[in-house]
Amino acid sequence: MARPAIPIQLRNEPENNLPPDQSAAVADVLHRLKGVPGALLPILHGVQEALGYVPPDAVHLIALALNISRAEVHGVISFYHHFRSKPVARHVLYLCRAEACQSMGAVALEAHAKKILGIDFHESTADGAITLEPVYCLGNCACSPAVMLDQELHGRMTVEKFDSLIQATRQTA
Amino acid sequence: MSNTSTHIRVYVPRDASALSLGAEQTANAIAAEAIRLGADIQIVRNGARGLFWLEPMVEVETPEGRVAYGPVQASDIANLFAADFLHGGKHDLRLGLTEEIPYLKRQQRLTFARVGITDPVSVEDYVAHGGFRGLAAALKTSSADIVKQVTDSGLRGRGGAAFPAGIKWKTVFSAPAEQKYIVCNADEGDSGTYADRMIMEGDPLVLIEGMIIAGIAVGATQGYIYLRSEYPHAFRALNEAILAAKNAGYLGTGICGSEHDFELEVRLGAGAYICGEETSLLESLEGIRGQVRFKPPLPALKGLFGKPTVVNNVITLASVPIILDRGADFYRDFGMGRSRGTLPFQLAGNLKHAGLVECAFGLTLREILYDFGGGSATGKPIRAVQVGGPLGAYMPESQFDTPLDYEALAAVGAMLGHGGIVAFDDSVDMAQQARYAMEFCAIESCGKCTPCRIGSIRGVEVIDRIIAAQEHAKNVALLRDLCDTLLAGSLCALGGMVPFPVTSALNHFAEDFEPRALRAAS
């Protein structure tokens, strides 16, 4: 006697939990870039540029578009220091921790920055103005110590210059 | 530029370092003041000359040549106009004719011949200053001959490993394949290095020309520049230059009317130091985690997407046009021993006159530090110098007379790498520097090899115990043993070379590792 066939349960695609605007931004990036060779990094850059971070809910959309597993996408996001899974403050301040900057007082500057901002690396100030990130060389080694605010480089940083930079940054949107 | 034009050309660098010191504000102030006074000027945003203690350095074209002023802040502009700087007028910031500044005059600029002189993204300016002559020569000869010339020039990979470029090219040239690639390694992650960045911002067309020549030589039609994401200014300059080159017929199908095609694209890294290692870089370009690959197969045979691939550093590729233009002999006549040609040394960290010095191999470290660098910025004695990036050895004063070439440095247990030279004054704590090297390795390890992934973390812990004066002799022995394991048990240079800064610190600066009580007593 033949056994009754057991219907195969097709696992539902995970729901798209992204807010509509984020979802549209991700869809736009995928549409533009999913065909390029080695597309994942360009796509992640595109998403992070549009949204400021790569929302965990975007992972399955990216995986689906590239026909790879979510684990692979997550693995790439977590491998690279540049990609973030959490939203950031309005501005990101990168503090160079590398040797050339160390030789010109970067360690003291780092301590000062953390104290003034009241946060550690990878954290954001309570007012949502600044996220602090370490960076390992900005290529400004002849003008150490260096910091980069969003995409703007600042050299020969002193405590005084740092404080006025922070003050000016807090006042901008 | 028409000869009838009467406006005075004023140069203000767009180089990221110059911008970091206020060059944008300086340029804006010059433009505003010129409008206010009705002065007819044209501001050219050039690359940096590499004299960073003088940045922002403004140059004015005069009948006698270009006259430099620096460092010029926006607040100096009204004053400079009053002193008639547009005609080379006298002023406290006047440095004289740029070409006569000793720091520049004593250099042998081959790869950096145009950096700081031309408008980086102007094909017209590039050609007017000898650009694309190497390509023209390459188009007139055979692929095999291009490879031979690069081989004969003695050019070795400038990224750090110093592998002969010609041999790499010949391997790719001889590998039969439908598709081959030229990949430029622009993941300049070593602290103390910025030569790649200066080329990409100051003369990106020379890199593009070098890559086109490489493509013609080995039969590759697609190039990628893998650029670190920490270099947004270089990203913009490269893309502007690629567009300009494309519009002028130097990229795309039928380059300069020949049968050769070459496409070029900039790809951004994502903050992973390991991706400067060529196989990690290829993984990353393929869109996956930048983990080191086993070799063999060599990337020259099975590289990007499994195809034969030339992976060369920015400076290596940017040195190719002059070799093709002036000939292999011309280039090979510079240098010493097996280190031929010139190297752009990058003076960084605690130096009074930090900047770019392109010279033939063979200068001593002391000449670089004092004759060019002017001693420490803080005025204290220079105690330690790290040459070759975070994986390079720390050199003590007793080694300052070592000539800077690949072999001479290797002979004293150091390495030249990408030519970065970071000076520290006597306030440096070498135990902390050794600890940092291990910490850096732990943060940046790709995780493939256990000695690197876990050993670096254990290394930080052991050094912490040494610093805390716990069982000194035993822990020093353990640290050396750990370094041996890293050296022998890692696939790539990250784990394999992080022992260099650690053991050199231990060997040359043992007093910094001794218990504080003992140090205080001595």
XYZ file of C-alpha atoms in Angstrom:
695
model
C 0.000 0.000 0.000
C 1.413 3.312 -1.058
C 2.093 5.777 1.643
C 0.335 9.081 1.365
C 2.648 11.642 -0.068
C 3.935 14.112 2.442
C 3.646 17.587 0.980
C 6.996 19.365 0.959
C 6.861 22.372 3.177
C 8.410 25.221 1.292
C 9.970 27.540 3.795
C 8.549 30.979 3.364
C 10.968 33.683 2.377
C 11.620 35.805 5.437
C 9.471 38.866 5.518
C 10.851 42.177 4.453
C 10.917 43.997 7.779
C 12.720 47.060 6.519
C 10.901 50.392 6.598
C 9.727 51.302 3.072
C 12.346 54.019 2.481
C 15.209 51.733 3.514
C 13.751 48.916 1.495
C 13.614 51.141 -1.572
C 17.220 52.251 -1.045
C 18.418 48.646 -0.800
C 16.391 47.662 -3.856
C 17.930 50.516 -5.815
C 21.474 49.484 -4.875
C 20.748 45.847 -5.726
C 19.268 46.816 -9.047
C 22.326 48.866 -9.968
C 25.058 46.565 -8.727
C 23.981 42.962 -8.496
C 25.300 42.216 -11.980
C 28.869 43.484 -11.503
C 31.620 40.913 -10.944
C 32.282 40.415 -7.237
C 29.174 42.412 -6.405
C 28.875 41.948 -2.656
C 31.358 44.582 -1.475
C 30.114 47.247 -3.898
C 26.550 46.469 -2.762
C 27.413 46.742 0.924
C 29.201 50.031 0.256
C 26.148 51.242 -1.636
C 23.765 50.325 1.165
C 25.962 51.830 3.854
C 26.407 55.003 1.838
C 22.645 55.335 1.431
C 21.590 54.395 4.962
C 24.671 54.988 7.106
C 24.809 51.298 8.043
C 23.775 47.888 6.743
C 20.520 47.030 8.556
C 20.418 43.366 9.646
C 17.052 43.150 7.912
C 18.729 43.999 4.610
C 20.926 40.906 4.770
C 18.401 38.449 3.379
C 17.458 40.812 0.544
C 21.105 41.010 -0.484
C 21.550 37.243 -0.116
C 18.495 36.603 -2.250
C 19.639 38.956 -4.994
C 23.084 37.346 -5.204
C 21.864 33.797 -4.670
C 24.145 33.247 -1.700
C 23.336 32.401 1.899
C 22.572 34.952 4.571
C 25.482 33.529 6.522
C 27.832 34.489 3.704
C 26.541 38.049 3.641
C 26.721 38.317 7.417
C 30.226 36.864 7.329
C 31.399 39.563 4.960
C 29.750 42.381 6.918
C 31.325 41.228 10.159
C 34.751 40.586 8.600
C 35.323 44.165 7.434
C 35.782 46.906 10.027
C 34.205 49.469 7.717
C 30.746 47.898 7.601
C 28.352 48.578 10.448
C 25.149 46.847 11.505
C 23.977 49.634 13.785
C 22.938 53.199 12.908
C 25.569 55.835 13.615
C 25.443 59.365 14.904
C 25.226 62.326 12.518
C 29.006 62.386 12.181
C 31.651 59.705 12.399
C 35.009 60.640 13.844
C 37.871 58.316 12.967
C 40.857 58.516 15.273
C 44.123 57.113 13.942
C 45.768 54.645 16.312
C 48.741 53.669 14.136
C 52.456 54.083 14.838
C 53.196 57.379 13.076
C 50.398 59.037 15.005
C 51.539 57.320 18.219
C 54.943 58.929 17.796
C 53.240 62.314 17.924
C 50.936 61.789 20.866
C 47.976 59.826 19.515
C 47.653 57.756 22.678
C 47.106 60.866 24.796
C 44.771 62.301 22.161
C 42.723 59.092 22.211
C 42.369 59.268 25.990
C 41.365 62.920 25.747
C 38.812 62.218 23.012
C 37.168 59.430 24.946
C 37.009 61.592 28.065
C 35.622 64.683 26.331
C 33.056 62.691 24.355
C 32.252 60.381 27.269
C 32.308 57.336 25.024
C 34.569 54.482 23.969
C 35.342 53.365 20.430
C 32.340 52.130 18.394
C 29.981 54.205 20.569
C 27.956 57.357 19.908
C 27.512 60.447 22.060
C 24.177 60.802 23.844
C 23.196 63.819 21.728
C 23.541 61.717 18.575
C 26.227 64.001 17.143
C 29.353 61.865 17.016
C 30.305 58.214 16.680
C 33.912 57.449 17.598
C 35.815 54.842 15.567
C 39.450 53.756 15.603
C 41.273 53.647 12.302
C 44.634 52.144 11.419
C 46.283 54.763 9.274
C 44.747 57.581 7.287
C 47.853 58.054 5.147
C 48.492 61.412 6.780
C 51.623 60.165 8.539
C 53.714 63.261 7.800
C 51.121 65.378 9.639
C 50.480 63.230 12.692
C 48.366 62.809 14.698
C 45.484 62.616 12.270
C 41.726 62.276 12.542
C 39.043 62.069 9.886
C 35.619 63.584 10.439
C 33.225 61.909 8.020
C 35.352 62.304 4.858
C 37.376 65.302 5.931
C 40.946 64.794 7.050
C 42.559 66.844 9.836
C 46.271 66.775 10.581
C 48.642 67.777 13.402
C 45.797 67.436 15.833
C 46.232 68.970 19.250
C 43.902 68.810 22.217
C 42.868 72.427 21.544
C 42.206 71.824 17.849
C 40.317 68.671 18.724
C 38.050 70.468 21.173
C 37.155 73.198 18.709
C 36.526 70.607 15.995
C 34.135 68.769 18.316
C 32.402 71.978 19.290
C 31.903 72.969 15.644
C 30.693 69.479 14.781
C 28.104 69.380 17.545
C 26.617 72.588 16.174
C 26.134 71.207 12.674
C 23.167 69.129 11.656
C 46.320 76.418 -22.156
C 46.535 79.189 -24.725
C 49.658 81.297 -24.817
C 47.660 84.478 -25.122
C 46.080 83.878 -21.735
C 47.137 86.583 -19.339
C 45.933 85.147 -16.087
C 48.440 84.201 -13.469
C 48.444 80.579 -12.445
C 48.334 79.907 -8.718
C 48.774 76.378 -7.419
C 47.105 75.139 -4.233
C 47.328 71.379 -3.575
C 44.294 69.125 -3.433
C 46.378 66.452 -1.712
C 44.616 65.063 1.362
C 47.485 65.977 3.696
C 47.527 69.562 2.436
C 43.749 69.669 2.855
C 44.141 68.345 6.385
C 46.164 71.473 7.139
C 43.697 73.921 5.594
C 44.483 73.994 1.844
C 40.799 74.236 0.920
C 40.315 77.343 3.044
C 43.537 78.783 1.610
C 42.330 78.198 -1.969
C 38.945 79.733 -1.205
C 40.535 82.772 0.401
C 42.810 83.298 -2.620
C 39.832 83.058 -4.980
C 37.782 85.514 -2.892
C 40.605 88.035 -2.526
C 41.369 87.855 -6.258
C 37.765 88.658 -7.064
C 37.765 91.500 -4.568
C 40.896 93.020 -6.099
C 39.985 92.178 -9.675
C 43.164 90.101 -10.109
C 43.072 87.767 -13.103
C 44.188 84.418 -11.731
C 43.624 80.759 -12.430
C 43.817 78.425 -9.441
C 45.176 74.978 -10.255
C 44.634 72.262 -7.671
C 47.858 70.290 -7.966
C 49.217 67.365 -5.988
C 51.544 67.944 -3.069
C 55.292 68.360 -3.556
C 55.737 66.286 -0.431
C 57.208 68.968 1.837
C 54.535 68.604 4.447
C 55.906 70.958 7.071
C 55.378 73.702 4.468
C 51.800 72.762 3.609
C 49.542 74.313 2.597
C 52.180 75.364 0.068
C 51.014 77.856 -2.524
C 52.956 78.326 -5.744
C 52.757 81.128 -8.279
C 53.953 80.904 -11.858
C 56.403 83.698 -12.680
C 58.691 84.250 -15.663
C 61.588 82.967 -13.506
C 59.729 79.793 -12.608
C 57.345 78.753 -9.893
C 57.735 80.583 -6.611
C 56.569 78.883 -3.433
C 55.044 80.297 -0.267
C 54.297 78.252 2.794
C 52.782 77.295 5.045
C 49.958 79.557 3.892
C 46.803 79.770 5.967
C 43.643 81.555 4.827
C 44.464 84.355 7.284
C 47.724 85.093 5.401
C 46.064 85.750 2.065
C 45.261 89.461 2.328
C 48.826 90.027 3.451
C 50.249 87.982 0.564
C 48.257 89.901 -2.001
C 49.496 93.151 -0.415
C 53.063 91.853 -0.848
C 52.284 91.178 -4.544
C 52.866 87.451 -4.233
C 51.198 87.062 -7.614
C 54.449 88.357 -9.076
C 56.685 86.547 -6.618
C 56.797 89.462 -4.158
C 58.797 89.380 -0.936
C 57.057 87.974 2.126
C 58.012 86.116 5.282
C 56.407 82.964 3.870
C 58.273 83.179 0.554
C 60.384 80.075 0.004
C 61.934 81.059 -3.312
C 61.830 79.064 -6.495
C 60.191 75.732 -5.727
C 62.719 73.742 -7.742
C 65.564 75.292 -5.748
C 64.265 74.204 -2.341
C 67.134 71.918 -1.196
C 64.798 69.171 0.058
C 63.386 68.860 -3.465
C 66.545 69.629 -5.390
C 68.489 66.786 -3.771
C 65.923 64.186 -4.825
C 65.796 62.017 -7.922
C 62.177 62.126 -8.851
C 61.346 59.560 -11.513
C 58.025 58.076 -10.435
C 57.043 61.349 -8.782
C 58.314 63.489 -11.678
C 54.988 65.252 -12.194
C 53.472 65.102 -8.717
C 52.852 68.625 -7.474
C 53.606 70.114 -10.868
C 50.584 69.270 -12.994
C 46.829 69.397 -12.653
C 46.363 65.729 -11.654
C 43.200 65.133 -13.658
C 44.105 67.034 -16.817
C 45.143 64.780 -19.694
C 46.378 67.843 -21.574
C 48.668 68.835 -18.715
C 49.820 65.235 -18.308
C 50.791 64.944 -21.966
C 52.483 68.350 -21.886
C 54.725 67.021 -19.108
C 55.795 63.812 -20.827
C 52.748 61.737 -20.028
C 51.647 58.797 -22.215
C 55.074 58.618 -23.865
C 55.612 55.227 -22.198
C 52.311 54.032 -23.630
C 53.247 55.316 -27.081
C 56.490 53.331 -26.875
C 54.603 50.265 -25.668
C 52.178 50.459 -28.577
C 55.091 50.475 -31.021
C 56.673 47.304 -29.703
C 55.659 43.723 -28.940
C 54.159 42.429 -25.705
C 57.188 40.234 -25.158
C 59.476 43.228 -25.521
C 57.512 45.252 -22.937
C 57.872 42.377 -20.488
C 61.578 42.169 -21.285
C 62.104 45.883 -20.686
C 60.350 45.738 -17.327
C 62.464 42.695 -16.423
C 65.688 44.367 -17.565
C 64.925 47.516 -15.595
C 65.291 45.524 -12.383
C 61.985 46.904 -11.096
C 60.859 45.011 -8.010
C 57.452 45.125 -6.385
C 57.249 48.301 -4.341
C 54.474 47.030 -2.102
C 56.981 45.458 0.250
C 57.715 41.954 -0.947
C 60.115 43.271 -3.631
C 59.380 40.462 -6.077
C 60.753 41.211 -9.568
C 57.867 42.744 -11.529
C 59.111 41.398 -14.877
C 59.010 37.787 -13.709
C 55.445 38.195 -12.494
C 54.441 39.776 -15.807
C 56.169 37.049 -17.793
C 54.236 34.365 -15.919
C 50.923 36.037 -16.727
C 52.050 36.728 -20.299
C 52.864 33.050 -20.834
C 49.647 31.745 -19.257
C 47.052 31.013 -21.941
C 43.608 32.334 -20.994
C 40.597 34.037 -22.531
C 40.511 36.631 -19.780
C 43.370 38.066 -17.731
C 43.386 40.878 -15.199
C 45.607 43.694 -13.991
C 44.981 44.442 -10.347
C 46.520 47.427 -8.657
C 47.038 46.985 -4.950
C 46.152 50.408 -3.539
C 45.403 49.108 -0.056
C 48.204 51.176 1.440
C 47.615 50.197 5.049
C 51.102 50.474 6.547
C 51.439 53.266 9.036
C 54.069 55.709 7.866
C 53.339 55.228 4.190
C 51.511 57.603 1.918
C 53.358 57.453 -1.412
C 50.542 55.544 -3.100
C 48.054 58.112 -1.900
C 50.207 60.978 -3.176
C 50.478 59.384 -6.626
C 46.754 58.648 -6.793
C 45.867 62.198 -5.759
C 48.768 63.985 -7.419
C 49.361 62.099 -10.676
C 46.693 59.407 -11.084
C 47.212 59.315 -14.839
C 50.689 57.813 -14.426
C 49.138 54.881 -12.579
C 46.482 54.539 -15.255
C 49.180 54.616 -17.947
C 51.188 51.957 -16.093
C 48.134 49.714 -15.857
C 47.312 50.116 -19.556
C 50.905 49.166 -20.432
C 50.669 46.152 -18.121
C 47.433 45.148 -19.846
C 49.032 45.367 -23.282
C 52.093 43.459 -22.073
C 50.285 40.451 -20.658
C 47.102 40.507 -22.737
C 44.674 41.686 -20.069
C 41.683 43.823 -20.948
C 40.282 44.594 -17.525
C 41.964 46.381 -14.660
C 40.896 46.985 -11.087
C 42.356 49.400 -8.607
C 41.642 48.031 -5.144
C 41.649 51.180 -3.035
C 41.358 51.336 0.737
C 38.186 53.021 1.934
C 40.221 55.341 4.191
C 41.295 57.281 1.075
C 38.174 59.190 -0.097
C 40.263 61.934 -1.743
C 42.219 59.419 -3.802
C 38.938 57.743 -4.780
C 37.646 61.005 -6.216
C 40.893 61.875 -8.005
C 41.193 58.398 -9.560
C 37.639 58.429 -10.836
C 38.063 61.907 -12.306
C 41.289 60.825 -14.003
C 39.785 57.593 -15.353
C 36.916 59.559 -16.853
C 39.330 62.064 -18.406
C 41.494 59.258 -19.818
C 38.436 57.524 -21.219
C 37.203 60.713 -22.882
C 40.629 61.204 -24.441
C 40.637 57.678 -25.892
C 43.223 56.140 -23.570
C 40.771 53.698 -21.999
C 38.037 51.576 -23.519
C 38.093 49.854 -26.892
C 40.883 50.504 -29.363
C 43.265 52.468 -27.154
C 44.824 55.299 -29.199
C 43.545 53.686 -32.377
C 45.325 50.385 -31.684
C 43.745 46.943 -31.464
C 44.144 46.925 -27.671
C 41.221 47.308 -25.280
C 41.472 48.158 -21.621
C 38.786 48.952 -19.064
C 39.587 50.237 -15.607
C 37.532 50.427 -12.432
C 38.228 51.517 -8.870
C 36.951 49.176 -6.160
C 36.843 50.155 -2.523
C 38.143 48.019 0.294
C 36.431 48.099 3.636
C 38.947 48.736 6.372
C 40.777 45.417 6.484
C 44.575 45.679 6.693
C 44.928 42.081 5.560
C 43.511 42.954 2.149
C 46.868 44.503 1.294
C 48.085 40.893 1.075
C 47.592 39.983 -2.569
C 45.514 36.830 -2.186
C 43.242 38.407 0.449
C 42.852 41.347 -1.879
C 41.709 39.036 -4.658
C 39.184 37.379 -2.359
C 37.900 40.796 -1.380
C 37.627 41.867 -5.028
C 35.577 38.761 -5.630
C 33.196 40.052 -2.976
C 33.981 37.720 -0.127
C 35.873 37.798 3.160
C 39.466 38.785 2.650
C 41.055 35.582 3.854
C 44.493 34.604 2.665
C 44.713 31.925 -0.018
C 47.219 29.124 -0.148
C 49.956 29.504 -2.759
C 50.331 27.742 -5.142
C 48.472 28.310 -7.329
C 50.134 31.665 -7.859
C 47.796 34.600 -8.593
C 49.785 35.026 -11.814
C 48.265 31.730 -12.949
C 45.037 31.536 -10.971
C 44.214 34.947 -9.605
C 41.083 37.047 -9.792
C 38.048 34.884 -10.597
C 40.543 32.067 -11.209
C 42.200 33.844 -14.138
C 45.857 34.834 -14.658
C 46.323 38.112 -12.830
C 49.065 40.669 -12.360
C 48.830 42.107 -8.860
C 51.176 45.065 -8.428
C 51.462 47.931 -6.015
C 50.642 51.520 -7.071
C 54.281 52.644 -7.155
C 55.354 49.579 -9.135
C 52.784 50.274 -11.844
C 53.435 54.010 -11.747
C 57.146 53.344 -12.368
C 56.438 51.451 -15.586
C 55.734 54.425 -17.911
C 59.148 56.005 -17.343
C 60.862 52.642 -17.942
C 59.095 52.284 -21.283
C 59.719 55.924 -22.128
C 63.371 56.233 -21.127
C 64.400 52.590 -21.437
C 65.302 49.833 -19.001
C 68.937 50.974 -18.738
C 67.999 54.480 -17.676
C 65.997 53.147 -14.729
C 68.438 50.394 -13.804
C 71.307 52.863 -13.578
C 69.823 54.205 -10.347
C 70.208 52.230 -7.149
C 72.624 49.707 -5.706
C 73.099 45.936 -5.649
C 69.899 44.154 -6.522
C 67.775 47.167 -5.588
C 67.524 49.097 -8.837
C 65.851 52.382 -9.581
C 64.470 54.769 -7.014
C 62.221 54.412 -4.012
C 59.904 57.068 -2.669
C 60.841 57.080 1.017
C 58.114 58.393 3.235
C 59.344 60.271 6.275
C 56.729 60.145 8.967
C 55.960 60.493 12.614
C 58.215 62.481 14.898
C 60.347 64.306 12.327
C 60.809 68.025 11.853
C 60.698 67.803 8.063
C 58.433 64.863 7.371
C 57.741 64.342 3.707
C 58.314 62.391 0.554
C 61.887 61.759 -0.571
C 62.313 59.890 -3.827
C 65.928 58.845 -4.200
C 67.947 55.973 -5.566
C 68.352 53.058 -3.180
C 71.433 53.264 -0.992
C 70.892 56.378 1.116
C 71.522 55.614 4.769
C 68.809 55.830 7.368
C 70.813 58.556 9.115
C 70.873 60.710 5.971
C 67.119 60.312 5.649
C 66.426 61.104 9.307
C 68.757 64.066 9.720
C 69.760 65.489 6.325
C 66.231 65.318 4.995
C 64.113 64.833 8.113
C 65.930 67.482 10.155
C 65.827 65.379 13.328
C 62.838 64.937 15.570
C 59.881 67.318 15.568
C 59.958 67.494 19.348
C 63.672 68.330 19.417
C 64.470 65.277 21.554
C 66.889 62.565 20.411
C 65.488 60.006 17.961
C 65.518 56.732 19.847
C 63.789 54.224 17.575
C 62.771 54.121 13.949
C 60.279 51.709 12.495
C 60.971 51.055 8.846
C 58.516 49.268 6.561
C 55.214 49.638 8.369
C 53.670 47.900 11.382
C 55.398 44.625 10.515
C 58.814 46.238 10.152
C 61.566 46.105 12.734
C 62.317 48.902 15.190
C 65.837 50.082 14.505
C 68.055 51.615 17.194
C 70.565 54.409 16.663
C 73.383 51.883 16.225
C 71.766 50.777 12.948
C 71.171 54.233 11.504
C 74.105 53.883 9.108
C 72.505 50.955 7.301
C 72.030 51.796 3.621
C 68.397 51.650 2.609
C 68.138 48.841 0.121
C 66.214 45.600 0.330
C 69.187 43.335 1.030
C 71.104 45.590 3.433
C 68.068 45.957 5.685
C 67.285 42.250 5.546
C 70.881 41.616 6.634
C 70.290 43.435 9.937
C 66.953 41.721 10.540
C 64.869 44.641 9.282
C 62.916 45.257 6.110
C 62.368 48.138 3.770
C 58.817 47.226 2.816
C 56.937 50.051 1.162
C 59.510 52.624 2.270
C 57.705 54.112 5.255
C 59.991 55.486 7.971
C 58.444 56.345 11.325
C 60.649 58.071 13.871
C 60.097 58.053 17.637
C 61.826 60.301 20.147
C 63.134 59.151 23.522
C 59.724 59.315 25.180
C 58.756 56.086 23.415
C 58.114 52.981 25.538
C 59.229 50.068 23.398
C 57.393 47.475 25.480
C 54.192 49.331 24.637
C 55.164 49.414 20.964
C 55.734 45.649 21.000
C 52.388 45.194 22.705
C 50.714 47.355 20.082
C 52.211 45.248 17.271
C 50.589 42.136 18.746
C 47.317 43.978 19.408
C 47.257 45.224 15.817
C 47.855 41.693 14.552
C 44.991 40.410 16.697
C 42.624 43.073 15.361
C 43.621 42.636 11.734
C 44.207 38.881 11.510
C 41.996 37.266 8.893
C 41.684 34.261 11.174
C 42.905 31.613 8.807
C 46.097 30.593 10.621
C 45.887 29.717 14.310
C 49.291 31.166 15.298
C 48.230 34.566 13.973
C 44.601 34.509 15.125
C 45.218 33.241 18.651
C 48.955 33.714 19.043
C 48.637 37.463 18.665
C 46.126 37.622 21.521
C 48.369 35.474 23.694
C 51.220 37.776 22.652
C 49.429 40.802 24.085
C 48.839 38.883 27.319
C 52.448 37.758 27.634
C 53.747 41.284 27.040
C 51.273 42.564 29.636
C 52.758 40.107 32.137
C 56.268 41.230 31.245
C 55.266 44.862 31.725
C 53.684 43.927 35.060
C 57.024 42.339 36.066
C 55.623 38.853 36.439
C 58.230 36.088 36.025
C 60.264 38.207 33.676
C 62.754 35.676 32.270
C 60.126 33.005 31.808
C 57.722 35.301 29.983
C 60.397 36.787 27.744
C 61.370 33.250 26.728
C 57.721 32.444 26.137
C 57.292 35.561 23.994
C 60.289 34.625 21.855
C 58.944 31.115 21.489
C 55.560 32.508 20.457
C 57.262 34.729 17.887
C 58.991 31.659 16.451
C 55.625 29.928 16.103
C 54.097 32.945 14.365
C 57.090 33.250 12.058
C 56.999 29.625 11.002
C 53.307 28.880 11.198
C 51.602 31.674 9.254
C 50.646 31.675 5.604
C 51.178 35.384 4.991
C 53.253 38.319 6.141
C 50.874 39.513 8.862
C 51.415 36.623 11.244
C 54.762 35.824 9.686
C 56.272 39.234 10.234
C 54.639 40.633 13.338
C 57.553 39.027 15.225
C 59.874 41.626 13.614
C 58.680 44.660 15.580
C 58.314 42.540 18.718
C 61.704 40.830 18.713
C 63.544 43.911 17.460
C 62.087 45.841 20.388
C 63.170 43.043 22.728
C 66.650 42.814 21.223
C 67.513 46.479 20.916
C 65.491 48.009 23.728
C 65.540 45.271 26.370
C 65.640 47.880 29.154
C 62.044 48.882 28.380
C 60.886 45.352 29.167
C 62.667 45.129 32.479
C 60.729 45.462 35.711
C 60.261 49.117 36.553
C 62.061 48.809 39.900
C 65.122 47.477 38.130
C 64.911 50.211 35.523
C 64.654 52.895 38.185
C 67.708 51.503 39.969
C 69.889 51.474 36.867
